[in-house]
PDB file of C-alpha atoms in Angstrom:
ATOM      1  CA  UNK A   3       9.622 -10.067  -1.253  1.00  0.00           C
ATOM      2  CA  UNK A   4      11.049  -9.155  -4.594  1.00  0.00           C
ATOM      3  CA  UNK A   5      14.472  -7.590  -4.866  1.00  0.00           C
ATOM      4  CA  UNK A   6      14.034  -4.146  -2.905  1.00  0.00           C
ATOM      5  CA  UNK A   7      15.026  -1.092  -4.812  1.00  0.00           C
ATOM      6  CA  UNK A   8      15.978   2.636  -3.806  1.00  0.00           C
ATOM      7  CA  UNK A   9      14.070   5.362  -4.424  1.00  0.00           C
ATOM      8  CA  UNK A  10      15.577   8.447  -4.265  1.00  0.00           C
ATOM      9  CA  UNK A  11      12.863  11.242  -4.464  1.00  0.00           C
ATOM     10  CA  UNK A  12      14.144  15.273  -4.444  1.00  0.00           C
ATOM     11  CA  UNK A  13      10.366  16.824  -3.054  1.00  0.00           C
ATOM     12  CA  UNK A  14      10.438  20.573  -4.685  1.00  0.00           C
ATOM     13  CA  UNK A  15       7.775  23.440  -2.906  1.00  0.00           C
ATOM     14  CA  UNK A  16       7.024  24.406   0.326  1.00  0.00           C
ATOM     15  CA  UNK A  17       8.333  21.014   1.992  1.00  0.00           C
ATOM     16  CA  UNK A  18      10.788  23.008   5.287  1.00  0.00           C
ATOM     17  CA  UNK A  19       9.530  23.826   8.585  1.00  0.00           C
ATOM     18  CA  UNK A  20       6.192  22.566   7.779  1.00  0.00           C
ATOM     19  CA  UNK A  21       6.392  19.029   9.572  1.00  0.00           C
ATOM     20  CA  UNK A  22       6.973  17.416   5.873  1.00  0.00           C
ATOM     21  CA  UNK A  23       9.899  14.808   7.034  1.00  0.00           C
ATOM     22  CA  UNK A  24       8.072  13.825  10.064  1.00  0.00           C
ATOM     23  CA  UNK A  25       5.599  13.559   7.965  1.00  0.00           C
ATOM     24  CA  UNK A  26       7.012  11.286   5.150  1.00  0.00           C
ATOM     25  CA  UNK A  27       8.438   9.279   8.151  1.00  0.00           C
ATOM     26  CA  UNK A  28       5.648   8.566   9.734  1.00  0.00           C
ATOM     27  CA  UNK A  29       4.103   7.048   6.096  1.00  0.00           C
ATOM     28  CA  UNK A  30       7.717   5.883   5.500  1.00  0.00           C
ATOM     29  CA  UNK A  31       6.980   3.888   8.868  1.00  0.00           C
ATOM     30  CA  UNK A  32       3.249   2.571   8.515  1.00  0.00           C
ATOM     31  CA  UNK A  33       4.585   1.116   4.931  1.00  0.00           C
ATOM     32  CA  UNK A  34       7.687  -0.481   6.369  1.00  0.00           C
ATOM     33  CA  UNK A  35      10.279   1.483   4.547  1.00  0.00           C
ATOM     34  CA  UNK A  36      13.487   1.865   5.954  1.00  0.00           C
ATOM     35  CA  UNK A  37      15.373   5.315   4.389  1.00  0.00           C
ATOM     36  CA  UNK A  38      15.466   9.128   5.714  1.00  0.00           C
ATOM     37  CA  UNK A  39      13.897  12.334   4.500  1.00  0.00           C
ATOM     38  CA  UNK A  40      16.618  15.608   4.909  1.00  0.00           C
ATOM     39  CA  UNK A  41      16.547  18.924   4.323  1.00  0.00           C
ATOM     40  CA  UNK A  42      18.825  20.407   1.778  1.00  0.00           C
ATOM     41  CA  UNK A  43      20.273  23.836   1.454  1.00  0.00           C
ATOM     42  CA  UNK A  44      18.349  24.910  -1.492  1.00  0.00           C
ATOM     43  CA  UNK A  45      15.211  23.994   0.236  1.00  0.00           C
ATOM     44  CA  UNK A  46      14.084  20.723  -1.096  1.00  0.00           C
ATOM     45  CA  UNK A  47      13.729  17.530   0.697  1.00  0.00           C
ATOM     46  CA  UNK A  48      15.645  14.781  -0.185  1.00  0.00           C
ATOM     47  CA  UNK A  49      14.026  11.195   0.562  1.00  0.00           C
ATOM     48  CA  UNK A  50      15.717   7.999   0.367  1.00  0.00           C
ATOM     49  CA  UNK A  51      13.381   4.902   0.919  1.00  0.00           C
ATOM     50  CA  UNK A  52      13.949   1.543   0.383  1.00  0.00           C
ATOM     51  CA  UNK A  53      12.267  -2.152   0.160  1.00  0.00           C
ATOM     52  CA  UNK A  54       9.809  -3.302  -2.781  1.00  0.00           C
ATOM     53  CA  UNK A  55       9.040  -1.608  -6.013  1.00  0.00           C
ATOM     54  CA  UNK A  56       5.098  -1.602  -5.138  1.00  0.00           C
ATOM     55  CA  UNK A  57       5.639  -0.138  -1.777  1.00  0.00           C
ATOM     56  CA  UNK A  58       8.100   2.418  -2.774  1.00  0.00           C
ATOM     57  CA  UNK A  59       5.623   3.201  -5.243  1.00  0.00           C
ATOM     58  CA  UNK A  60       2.817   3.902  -2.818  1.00  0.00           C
ATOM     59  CA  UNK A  61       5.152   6.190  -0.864  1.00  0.00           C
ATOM     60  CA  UNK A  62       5.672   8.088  -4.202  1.00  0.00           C
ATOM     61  CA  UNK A  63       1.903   8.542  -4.568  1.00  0.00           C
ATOM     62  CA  UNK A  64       1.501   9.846  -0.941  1.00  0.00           C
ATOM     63  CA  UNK A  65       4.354  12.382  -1.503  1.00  0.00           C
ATOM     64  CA  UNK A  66       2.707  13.479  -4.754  1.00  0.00           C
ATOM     65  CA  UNK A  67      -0.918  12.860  -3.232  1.00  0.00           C
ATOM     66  CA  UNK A  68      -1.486  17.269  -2.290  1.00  0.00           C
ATOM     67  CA  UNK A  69      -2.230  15.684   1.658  1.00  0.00           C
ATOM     68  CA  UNK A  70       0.930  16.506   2.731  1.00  0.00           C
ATOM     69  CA  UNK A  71       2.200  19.393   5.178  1.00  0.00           C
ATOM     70  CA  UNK A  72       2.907  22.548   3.325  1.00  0.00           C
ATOM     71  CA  UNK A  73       2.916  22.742  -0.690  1.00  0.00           C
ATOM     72  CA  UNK A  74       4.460  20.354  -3.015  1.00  0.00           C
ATOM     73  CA  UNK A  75       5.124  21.375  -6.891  1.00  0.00           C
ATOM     74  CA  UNK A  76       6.987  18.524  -7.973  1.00  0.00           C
ATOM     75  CA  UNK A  77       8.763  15.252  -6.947  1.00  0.00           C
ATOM     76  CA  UNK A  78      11.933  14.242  -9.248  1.00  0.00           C
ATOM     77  CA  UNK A  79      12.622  10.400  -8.574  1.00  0.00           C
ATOM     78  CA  UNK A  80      15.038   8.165  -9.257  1.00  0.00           C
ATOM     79  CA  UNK A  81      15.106   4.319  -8.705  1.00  0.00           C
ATOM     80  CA  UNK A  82      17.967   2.043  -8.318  1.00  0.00           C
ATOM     81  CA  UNK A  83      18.727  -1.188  -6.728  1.00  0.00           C
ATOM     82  CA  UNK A  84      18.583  -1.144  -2.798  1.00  0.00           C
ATOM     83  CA  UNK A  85      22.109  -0.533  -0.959  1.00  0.00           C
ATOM     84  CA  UNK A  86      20.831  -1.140   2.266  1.00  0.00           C
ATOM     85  CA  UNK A  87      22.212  -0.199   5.833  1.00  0.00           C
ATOM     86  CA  UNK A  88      19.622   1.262   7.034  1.00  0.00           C
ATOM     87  CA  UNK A  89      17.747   0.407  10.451  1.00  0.00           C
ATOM     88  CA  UNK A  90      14.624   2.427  10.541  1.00  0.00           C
ATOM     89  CA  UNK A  91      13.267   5.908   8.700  1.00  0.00           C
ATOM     90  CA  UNK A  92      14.576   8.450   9.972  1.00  0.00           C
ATOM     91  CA  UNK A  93      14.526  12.807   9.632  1.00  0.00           C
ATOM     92  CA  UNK A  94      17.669  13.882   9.144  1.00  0.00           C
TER      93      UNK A  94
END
């Protein structure tokens, strides 16, 4: 695999109480992504995933893909290099 990166991706719309980060885990999950989608208090949801660029990339285009529980307007991401520590996707 090539050097795993972070993407950190701030989901903007209707993304809470809508089944959004069960949602983004399950993908998170099928693509082998280790990371956690939260809730923060200004109603966005933060997601953190992390392994290659390509597949990181795919879970970018599923979060922006409009087939996603409730409504999203935009996704802001940001990519650095993978700090690992994580066992799993999980909602937090």
């Amino acid at each position: 695999m090539a050097d795993p990166v972070r993407l950190s991706a701030w989901v903007h719309g209707q993304v809470q109480g809508v089944g959004f980060r069960w949602w983004t885990r399950s993908r998170a999950l099928e693509l082998r992504l280790v990371g956690y989608a939260r809730n923060t208090s200004d109603g966005r949801v933060h997601v953190i995933a992390e392994g290659s660029r390509a597949i990181c990339e795919r879970l970018l285009t599923l979060l922006r893909s409009g087939n996603t529980p409730g409504r999203v307007d935009l996704v802001v991401e940001d990519w650095g290099a993978a700090q690992g520590g994580f066992t799993g996707f999980e909602e937090r």
